[in-house]
XYZ file of C-alpha atoms in Angstrom:
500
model
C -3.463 -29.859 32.323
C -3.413 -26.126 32.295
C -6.421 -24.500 30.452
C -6.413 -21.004 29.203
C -8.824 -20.007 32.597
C -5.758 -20.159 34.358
C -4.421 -16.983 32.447
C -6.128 -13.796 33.097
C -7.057 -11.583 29.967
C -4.685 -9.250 28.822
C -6.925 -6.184 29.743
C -5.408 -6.942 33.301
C -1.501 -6.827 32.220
C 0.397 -3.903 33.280
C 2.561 -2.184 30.706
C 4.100 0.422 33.157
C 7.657 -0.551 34.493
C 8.384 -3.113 31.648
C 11.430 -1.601 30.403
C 13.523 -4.316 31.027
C 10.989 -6.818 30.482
C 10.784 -9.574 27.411
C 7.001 -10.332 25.877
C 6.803 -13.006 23.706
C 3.377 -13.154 21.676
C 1.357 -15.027 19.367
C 0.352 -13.269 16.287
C -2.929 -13.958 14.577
C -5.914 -13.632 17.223
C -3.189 -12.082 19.733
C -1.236 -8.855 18.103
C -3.646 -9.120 15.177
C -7.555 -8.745 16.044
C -8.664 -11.100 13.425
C -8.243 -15.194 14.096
C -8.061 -16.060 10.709
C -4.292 -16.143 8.769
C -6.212 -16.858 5.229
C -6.585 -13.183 4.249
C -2.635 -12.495 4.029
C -2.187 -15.817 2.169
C -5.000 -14.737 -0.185
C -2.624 -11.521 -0.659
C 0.507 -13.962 -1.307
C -1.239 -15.803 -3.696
C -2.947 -13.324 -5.774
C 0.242 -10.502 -5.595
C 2.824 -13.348 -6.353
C 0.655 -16.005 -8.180
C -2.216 -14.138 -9.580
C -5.827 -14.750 -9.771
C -5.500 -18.319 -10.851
C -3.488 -19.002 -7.687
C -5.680 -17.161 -5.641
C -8.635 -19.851 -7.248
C -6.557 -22.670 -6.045
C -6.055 -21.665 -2.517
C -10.164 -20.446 -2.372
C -10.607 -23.910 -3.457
C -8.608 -25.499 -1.094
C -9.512 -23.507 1.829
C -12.116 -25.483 2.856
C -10.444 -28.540 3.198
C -7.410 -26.360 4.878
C -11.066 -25.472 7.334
C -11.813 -28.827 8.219
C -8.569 -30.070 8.909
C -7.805 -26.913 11.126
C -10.822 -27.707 13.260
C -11.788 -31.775 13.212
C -8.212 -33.094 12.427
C -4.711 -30.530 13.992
C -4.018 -26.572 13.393
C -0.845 -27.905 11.730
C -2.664 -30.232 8.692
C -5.027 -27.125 8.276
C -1.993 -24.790 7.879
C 0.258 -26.786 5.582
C -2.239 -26.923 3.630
C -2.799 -23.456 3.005
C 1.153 -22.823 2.705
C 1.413 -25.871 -0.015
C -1.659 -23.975 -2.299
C 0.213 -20.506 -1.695
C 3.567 -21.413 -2.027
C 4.039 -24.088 -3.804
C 6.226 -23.750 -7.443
C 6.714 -19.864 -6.205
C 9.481 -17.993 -6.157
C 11.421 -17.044 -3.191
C 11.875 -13.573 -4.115
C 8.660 -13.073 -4.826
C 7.230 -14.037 -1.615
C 9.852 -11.404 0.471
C 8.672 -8.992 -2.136
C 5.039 -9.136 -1.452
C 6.028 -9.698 2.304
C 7.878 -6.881 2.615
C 5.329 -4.404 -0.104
C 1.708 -5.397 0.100
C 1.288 -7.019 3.643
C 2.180 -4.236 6.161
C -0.431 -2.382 4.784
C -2.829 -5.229 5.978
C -1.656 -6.387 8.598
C -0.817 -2.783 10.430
C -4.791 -2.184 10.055
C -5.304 -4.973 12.166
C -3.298 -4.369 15.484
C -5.130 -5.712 18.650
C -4.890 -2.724 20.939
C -4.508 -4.503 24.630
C -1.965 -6.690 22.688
C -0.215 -3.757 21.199
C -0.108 -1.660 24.784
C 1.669 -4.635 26.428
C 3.626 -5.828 23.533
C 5.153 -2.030 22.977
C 6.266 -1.437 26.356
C 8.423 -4.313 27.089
C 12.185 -3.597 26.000
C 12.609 -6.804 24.163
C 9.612 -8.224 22.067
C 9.522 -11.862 19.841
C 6.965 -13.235 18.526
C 6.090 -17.143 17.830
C 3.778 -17.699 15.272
C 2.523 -20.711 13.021
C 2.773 -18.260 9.957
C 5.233 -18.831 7.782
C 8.342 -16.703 8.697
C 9.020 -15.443 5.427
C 5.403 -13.813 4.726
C 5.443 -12.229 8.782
C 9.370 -10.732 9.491
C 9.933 -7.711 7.509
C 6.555 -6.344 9.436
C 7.332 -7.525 12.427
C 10.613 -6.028 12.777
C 10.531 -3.294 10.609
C 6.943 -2.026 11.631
C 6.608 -3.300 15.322
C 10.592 -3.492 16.149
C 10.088 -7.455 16.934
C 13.417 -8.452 17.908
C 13.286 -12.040 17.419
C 10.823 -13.988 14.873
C 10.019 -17.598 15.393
C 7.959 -18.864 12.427
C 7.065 -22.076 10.562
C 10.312 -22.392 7.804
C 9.092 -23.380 4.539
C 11.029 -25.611 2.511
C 13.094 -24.046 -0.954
C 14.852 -25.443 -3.835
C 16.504 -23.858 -6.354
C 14.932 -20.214 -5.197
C 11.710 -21.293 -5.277
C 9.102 -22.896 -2.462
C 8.657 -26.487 -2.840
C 5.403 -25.469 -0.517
C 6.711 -28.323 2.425
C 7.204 -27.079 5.652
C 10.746 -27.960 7.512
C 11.111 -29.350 10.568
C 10.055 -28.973 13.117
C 6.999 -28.709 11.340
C 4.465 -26.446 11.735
C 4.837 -23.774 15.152
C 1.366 -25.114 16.926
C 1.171 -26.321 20.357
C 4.524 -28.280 22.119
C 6.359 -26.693 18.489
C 6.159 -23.406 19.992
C 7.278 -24.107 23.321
C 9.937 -26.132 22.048
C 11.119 -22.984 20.023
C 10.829 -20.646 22.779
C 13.501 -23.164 24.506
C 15.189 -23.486 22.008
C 15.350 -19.682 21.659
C 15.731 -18.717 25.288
C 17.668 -21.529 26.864
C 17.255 -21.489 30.317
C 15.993 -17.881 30.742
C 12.319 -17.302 31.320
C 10.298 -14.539 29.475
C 8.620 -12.256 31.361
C 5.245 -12.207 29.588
C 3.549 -14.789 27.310
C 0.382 -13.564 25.302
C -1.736 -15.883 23.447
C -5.548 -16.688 22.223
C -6.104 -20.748 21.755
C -5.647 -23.153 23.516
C -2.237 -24.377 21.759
C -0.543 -21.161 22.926
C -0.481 -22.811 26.317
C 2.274 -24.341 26.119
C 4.594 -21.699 25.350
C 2.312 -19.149 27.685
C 3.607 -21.987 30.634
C 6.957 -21.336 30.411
C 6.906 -17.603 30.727
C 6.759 -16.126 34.496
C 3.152 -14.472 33.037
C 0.840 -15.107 30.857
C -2.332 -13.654 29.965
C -5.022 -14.884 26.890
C -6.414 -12.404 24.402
C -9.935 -13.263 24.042
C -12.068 -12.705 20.604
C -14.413 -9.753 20.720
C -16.200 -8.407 17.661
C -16.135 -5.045 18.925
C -12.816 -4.431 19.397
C -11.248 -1.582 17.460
C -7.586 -1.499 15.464
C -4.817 0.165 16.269
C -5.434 4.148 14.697
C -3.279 4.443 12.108
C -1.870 7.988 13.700
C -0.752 5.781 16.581
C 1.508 3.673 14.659
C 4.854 2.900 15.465
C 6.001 4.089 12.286
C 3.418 5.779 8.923
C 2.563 3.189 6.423
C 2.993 6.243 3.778
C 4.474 3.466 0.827
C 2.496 0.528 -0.055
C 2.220 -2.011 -3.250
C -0.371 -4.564 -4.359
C -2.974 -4.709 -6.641
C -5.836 -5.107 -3.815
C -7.722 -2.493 -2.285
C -9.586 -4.663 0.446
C -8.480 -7.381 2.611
C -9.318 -10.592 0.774
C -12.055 -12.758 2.821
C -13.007 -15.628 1.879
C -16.100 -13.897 0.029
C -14.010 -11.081 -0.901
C -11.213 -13.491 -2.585
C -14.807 -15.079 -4.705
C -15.897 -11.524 -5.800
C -12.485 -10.635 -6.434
C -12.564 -13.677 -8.968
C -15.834 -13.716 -10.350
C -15.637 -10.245 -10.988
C -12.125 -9.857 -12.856
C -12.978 -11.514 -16.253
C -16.086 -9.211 -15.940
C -13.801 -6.360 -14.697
C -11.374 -6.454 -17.466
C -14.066 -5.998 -20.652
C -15.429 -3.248 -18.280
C -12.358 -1.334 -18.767
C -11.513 -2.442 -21.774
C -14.762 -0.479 -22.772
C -13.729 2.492 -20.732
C -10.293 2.753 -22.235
C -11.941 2.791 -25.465
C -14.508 5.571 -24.646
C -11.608 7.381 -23.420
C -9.085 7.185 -26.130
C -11.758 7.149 -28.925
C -14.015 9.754 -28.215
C -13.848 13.329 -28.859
C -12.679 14.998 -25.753
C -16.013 16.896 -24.726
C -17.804 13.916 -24.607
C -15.350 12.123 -22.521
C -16.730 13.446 -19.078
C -20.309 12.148 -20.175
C -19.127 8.598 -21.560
C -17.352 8.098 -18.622
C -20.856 9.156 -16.445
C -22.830 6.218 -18.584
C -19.952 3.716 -17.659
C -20.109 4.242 -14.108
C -16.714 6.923 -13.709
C -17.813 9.232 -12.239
C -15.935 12.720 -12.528
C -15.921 15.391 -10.146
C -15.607 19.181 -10.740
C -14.510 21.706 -8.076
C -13.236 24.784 -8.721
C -12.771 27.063 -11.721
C -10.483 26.456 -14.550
C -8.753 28.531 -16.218
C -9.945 29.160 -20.416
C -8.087 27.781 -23.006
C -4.938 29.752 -24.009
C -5.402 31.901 -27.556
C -2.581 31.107 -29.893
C -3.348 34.008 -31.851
C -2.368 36.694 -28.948
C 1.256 34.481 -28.590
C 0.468 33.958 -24.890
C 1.953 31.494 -23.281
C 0.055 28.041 -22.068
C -0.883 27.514 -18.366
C 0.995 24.857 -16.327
C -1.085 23.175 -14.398
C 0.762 21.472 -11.410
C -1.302 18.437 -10.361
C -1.098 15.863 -7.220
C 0.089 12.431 -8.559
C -2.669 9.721 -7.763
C -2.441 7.643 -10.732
C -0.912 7.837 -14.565
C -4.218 8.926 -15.065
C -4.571 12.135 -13.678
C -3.566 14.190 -16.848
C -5.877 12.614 -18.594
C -8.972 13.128 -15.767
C -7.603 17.103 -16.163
C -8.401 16.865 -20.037
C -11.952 15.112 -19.041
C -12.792 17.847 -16.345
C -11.543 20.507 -19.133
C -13.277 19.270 -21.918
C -10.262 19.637 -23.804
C -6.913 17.401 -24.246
C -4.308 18.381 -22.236
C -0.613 17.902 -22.854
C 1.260 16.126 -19.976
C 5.331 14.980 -19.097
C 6.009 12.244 -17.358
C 8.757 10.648 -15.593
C 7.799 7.091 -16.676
C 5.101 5.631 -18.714
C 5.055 2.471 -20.661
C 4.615 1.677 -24.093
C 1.150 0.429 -24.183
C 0.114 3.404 -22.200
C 1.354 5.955 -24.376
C -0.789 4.125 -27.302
C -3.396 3.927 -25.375
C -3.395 7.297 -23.922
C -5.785 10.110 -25.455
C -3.403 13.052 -25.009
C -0.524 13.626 -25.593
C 2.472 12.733 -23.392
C 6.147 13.259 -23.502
C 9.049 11.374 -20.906
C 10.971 13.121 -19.325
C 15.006 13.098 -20.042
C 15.627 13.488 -16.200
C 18.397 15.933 -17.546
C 17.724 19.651 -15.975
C 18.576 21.353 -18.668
C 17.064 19.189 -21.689
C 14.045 19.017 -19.772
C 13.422 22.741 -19.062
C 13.697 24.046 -22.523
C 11.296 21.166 -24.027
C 8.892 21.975 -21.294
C 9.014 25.726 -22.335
C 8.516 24.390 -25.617
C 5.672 22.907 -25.126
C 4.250 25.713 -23.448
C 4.405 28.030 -26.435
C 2.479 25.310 -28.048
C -0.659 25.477 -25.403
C -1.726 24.635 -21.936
C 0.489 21.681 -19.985
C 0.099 19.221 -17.132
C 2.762 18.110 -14.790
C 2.910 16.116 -11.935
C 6.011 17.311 -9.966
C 6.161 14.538 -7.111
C 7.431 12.409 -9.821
C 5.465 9.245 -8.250
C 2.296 8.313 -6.731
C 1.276 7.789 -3.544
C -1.508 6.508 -2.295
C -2.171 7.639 1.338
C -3.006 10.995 2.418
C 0.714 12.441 2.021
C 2.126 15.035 -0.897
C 5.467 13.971 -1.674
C 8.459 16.780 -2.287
C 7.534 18.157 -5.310
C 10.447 18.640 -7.906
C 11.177 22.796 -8.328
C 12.251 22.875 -11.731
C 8.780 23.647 -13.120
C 8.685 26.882 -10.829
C 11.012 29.241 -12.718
C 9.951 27.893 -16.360
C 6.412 30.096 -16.062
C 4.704 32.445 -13.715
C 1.178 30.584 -15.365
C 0.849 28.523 -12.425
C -2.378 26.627 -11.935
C -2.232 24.144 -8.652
C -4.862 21.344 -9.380
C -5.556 18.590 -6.562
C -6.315 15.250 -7.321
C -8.391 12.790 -5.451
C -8.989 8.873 -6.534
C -11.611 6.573 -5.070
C -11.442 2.653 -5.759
C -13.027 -0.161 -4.087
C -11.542 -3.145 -5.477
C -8.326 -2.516 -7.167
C -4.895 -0.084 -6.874
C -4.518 1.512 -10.265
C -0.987 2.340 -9.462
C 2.248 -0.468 -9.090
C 5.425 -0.293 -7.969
C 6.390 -4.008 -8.617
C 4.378 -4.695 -11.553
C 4.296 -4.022 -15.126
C 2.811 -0.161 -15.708
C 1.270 -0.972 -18.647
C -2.058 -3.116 -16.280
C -2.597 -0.015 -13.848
C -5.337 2.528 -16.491
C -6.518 -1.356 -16.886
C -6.567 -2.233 -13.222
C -8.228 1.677 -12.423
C -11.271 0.916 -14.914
C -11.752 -2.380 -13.691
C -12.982 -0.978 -10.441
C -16.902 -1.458 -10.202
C -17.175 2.592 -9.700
C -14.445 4.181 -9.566
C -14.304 8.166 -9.219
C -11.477 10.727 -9.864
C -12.415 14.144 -8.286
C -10.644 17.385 -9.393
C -10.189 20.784 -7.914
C -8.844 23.353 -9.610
C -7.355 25.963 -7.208
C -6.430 29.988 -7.766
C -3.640 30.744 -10.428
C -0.679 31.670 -8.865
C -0.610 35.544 -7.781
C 2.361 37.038 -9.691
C 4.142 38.110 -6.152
C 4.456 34.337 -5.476
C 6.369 33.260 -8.361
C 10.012 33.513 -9.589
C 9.310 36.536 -11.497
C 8.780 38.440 -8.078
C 12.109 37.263 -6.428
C 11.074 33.714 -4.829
C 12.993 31.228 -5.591
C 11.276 27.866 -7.044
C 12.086 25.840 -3.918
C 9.501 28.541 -2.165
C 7.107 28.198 -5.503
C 7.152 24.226 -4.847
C 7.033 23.881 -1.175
C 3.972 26.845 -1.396
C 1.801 24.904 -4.073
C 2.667 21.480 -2.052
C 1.032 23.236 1.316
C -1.672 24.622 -0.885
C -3.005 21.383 -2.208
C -1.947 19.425 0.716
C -4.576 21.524 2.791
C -7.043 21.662 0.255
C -7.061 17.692 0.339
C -6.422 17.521 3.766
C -3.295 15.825 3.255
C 0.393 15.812 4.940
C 3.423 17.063 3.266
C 6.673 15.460 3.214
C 10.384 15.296 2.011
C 9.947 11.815 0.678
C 11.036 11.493 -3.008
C 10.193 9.103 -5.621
C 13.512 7.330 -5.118
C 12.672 6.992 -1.343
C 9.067 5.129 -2.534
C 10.879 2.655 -4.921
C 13.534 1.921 -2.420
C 11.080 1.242 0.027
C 8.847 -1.000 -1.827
C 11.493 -2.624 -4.361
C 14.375 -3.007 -1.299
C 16.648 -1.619 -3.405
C 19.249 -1.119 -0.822
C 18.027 -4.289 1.580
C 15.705 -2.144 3.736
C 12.045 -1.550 3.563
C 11.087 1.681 5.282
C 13.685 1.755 8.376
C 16.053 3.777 6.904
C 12.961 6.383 6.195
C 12.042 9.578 8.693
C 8.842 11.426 8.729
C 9.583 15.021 8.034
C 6.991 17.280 7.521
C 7.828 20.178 4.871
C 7.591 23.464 6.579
């Protein structure tokens, strides 16, 4: 019987000269650091299912524990893939697979693993995860070429939460598939972590175990195949075990919280906004100094103040740092928001010249927000910033926005609109910080002969380097048709390009 002393670690594995080589790996425990495949269901079940899912499969997990351990891998895993996916839709699952879990699982890449895994010229990976939750990372993220995963069973488009045979991929079901899969040619490395990866490790002409070590440091994000710069979900952290009970406990509690909030904000007078917030634990942060309010009776026009886009809240955290409500346009903003909202806030037509002259309007009538990436984003990247707003006023005020939440996103690109100011207050802290930078010198606007693609691109670099941040070219239709899959791709068909 071969043991896993017979392979030597993966430390030892050369990755020079592998260009013609094929690596076939294990995933959690081998390209992932972490051992433990109960996190990324907890994101299935609570993205796709909701809370009251993700109570079932917390519930269940310890039985899914002590079958994993005393009884087979396999009865352990089918039981966490019958609480997940059982009664779900199809679509729902690649959604969430293809949206939420990069994020988590990219955070997570085993560095030796990663070294050997990148430098072979054709990389597959056989894992007991279910295939649908694990391919559009693998290939779109890491460039698997092959993925050989447990098949979950479907009828009529939605999971029965049965796995198809063979079965679970454990142990001889793995090397079975890489037969299957390879036919009589050998790969030239095998990389595993327990002792049911030796089979499949055997049949490769190497093989070499990734052993567990607490220490061991991700992947940096910089060194990435490819930028995780879209991302969806509802959850900020990667949901443990304990994590998944806080994450329920807490949400009833959660939800009054910023139920409370909302009403502070929509109810009170806008100077004591700031200071409501402050007693409810949102805290606000001032940098800068803003501009004073505009005097109607002197017929000058209203500053535009030309904000990063963090959340559908940011207009509103601008009227809270003012002390005064702020007008804002918006591309999109649903029903139950605008009700909600304390200021006010008009859609945008998205027709060039219908837009411009009510945004003038509005202008005459005081000061203005805008948010000119048209999205959100929530890593440290500016999106292109639309132009238009560049030749409508010289008033130019560049603001930059910065969020912190530890618990949930209060921004979705899947989900209804209307939960996100919900989902923001329902953080246990959560903080909004806001800069206000120099007004626009007059020989920097249109009125001095640049054109508003050079107003834009300027104001993006200036609040992309007072945050720290990296512009790009990305647009909001690039964001939605890399979360949504509008046009059957998740980010592939997306290049970084800095904006000079």
């Amino acid at each position: 019987m071969v043991t896993n002393n017979a392979f030597p670690a993966v430390e030892k594995c050369a990755s020079i000269g592998r260009e013609k080589h094929t690596v076939v790996a294990d995933m959690d425990g081998t390209l992932l650091i972490g051992r433990s495949s109960f996190p990324y269901f907890a994101l299935v079940a609570f993205e796709a299912g909701g809370v009251l899912r993700l109570l079932f499969l917390l519930l269940a997990s310890p039985l899914a524990g002590l079958l994993y351990y005393f009884v087979s891998e396999s009865a352990g895993i089918q039981v966490l893939i019958f609480t997940t996916f059982a009664g779900m839709k199809v679509r729902d699952i690649e959604s969430v697979a293809r949206a939420v879990l990069p994020k988590f699982y990219s955070s997570d890449l085993h560095p030796e693993s990663w070294r050997v895994f990148a430098s072979c010229a054709k990389r597959c990976v056989l894992t007991a995860n279910p295939r649908i939750m694990v391919e559009a990372f693998l290939k779109d993220f890491l460039e698997a070429d092959m993925v050989l995963g447990t098949e979950i069973g479907t009828y009529n488009g939605r999971a029965t939460g049965l796995v198809c045979n063979p079965g679970v991929l454990v142990g001889n079901n793995k090397a079975d598939a890489l037969q299957k899969a390879f036919s009589e040619t050998k790969p030239d490395i095998g990389l595993g972590d327990r002792q049911t990866d030796i089979p499949f490790m055997a049949l490769c002409k190497e093989g070499y175990f990734v052993t567990s070590n607490p220490s061991t440091k991700a992947v940096a994000s910089e060194k990435l195949p490819k930028p995780i710069i879209f991302h969806d979900g509802r959850l900020v952290q990667k949901p443990t075990p304990l994590m998944a009970l806080l994450i329920i406990l807490w949400t009833p509690i959660g939800f009054l919280l910023a139920c409370l909030r909302i009403a502070a904000g929509s109810l009170l007078p806008m100077p004591m906004v700031y200071y409501a917030f402050l007693a409810l634990g949102v805290r606000v942060t001032v940098k800068g100094t803003p501009p004073p309010p505009v005097q109607k009776s002197t017929g000058q026009s209203g500053v535009l103040f030309i904000c990063s886009h963090r959340t559908l809240l940011d207009p509103i955290f601008l009227s809270t740092a003012l002390g005064r409500p702020i007008a804002a346009v918006t591309y999109s903003i649903s029903r139950l928001s605008e009700i909600i909202s304390p200021i006010k806030t008009v859609k945008l037509s998205r027709d060039r010249a219908t837009d411009a002259s009510m945004i003038k309007k509005l202008l005459q009538e005081g000061d203005l927000a805008i948010c000119p990436e048209g999205t959100t984003c929530r890593e440290p990247f500016l999106l292109r910033f639309s132009a238009m707003f560049a030749e409508l006023t010289d008033e130019l005020v560049p603001v930059a926005m910065v969020n912190r939440m530890s618990m949930f996103h209060g921004t979705t690109a899947r989900g209804w609109k209307g939960m996100d100011p919900f989902y923001f207050f329902m953080n246990p802290s959560p903080s909004y910080e806001v800069t206000f930078l120099n007004k626009l010198p007059p020989e920097l606007t249109c009125s001095s002969g640049k054109s508003n693609h050079e107003v834009a691109n300027y104001i993006q670099r200036v609040i992309a380097a007072t945050l720290s941040y990296e512009c790009t070219s990305f647009t909001r239709k690039d964001k939605y048709r890399a979360l949504a899959g509008n046009d059957g791709t998740v980010v592939e068909n997306l290049s970084f390009h800095p904006t000079k």
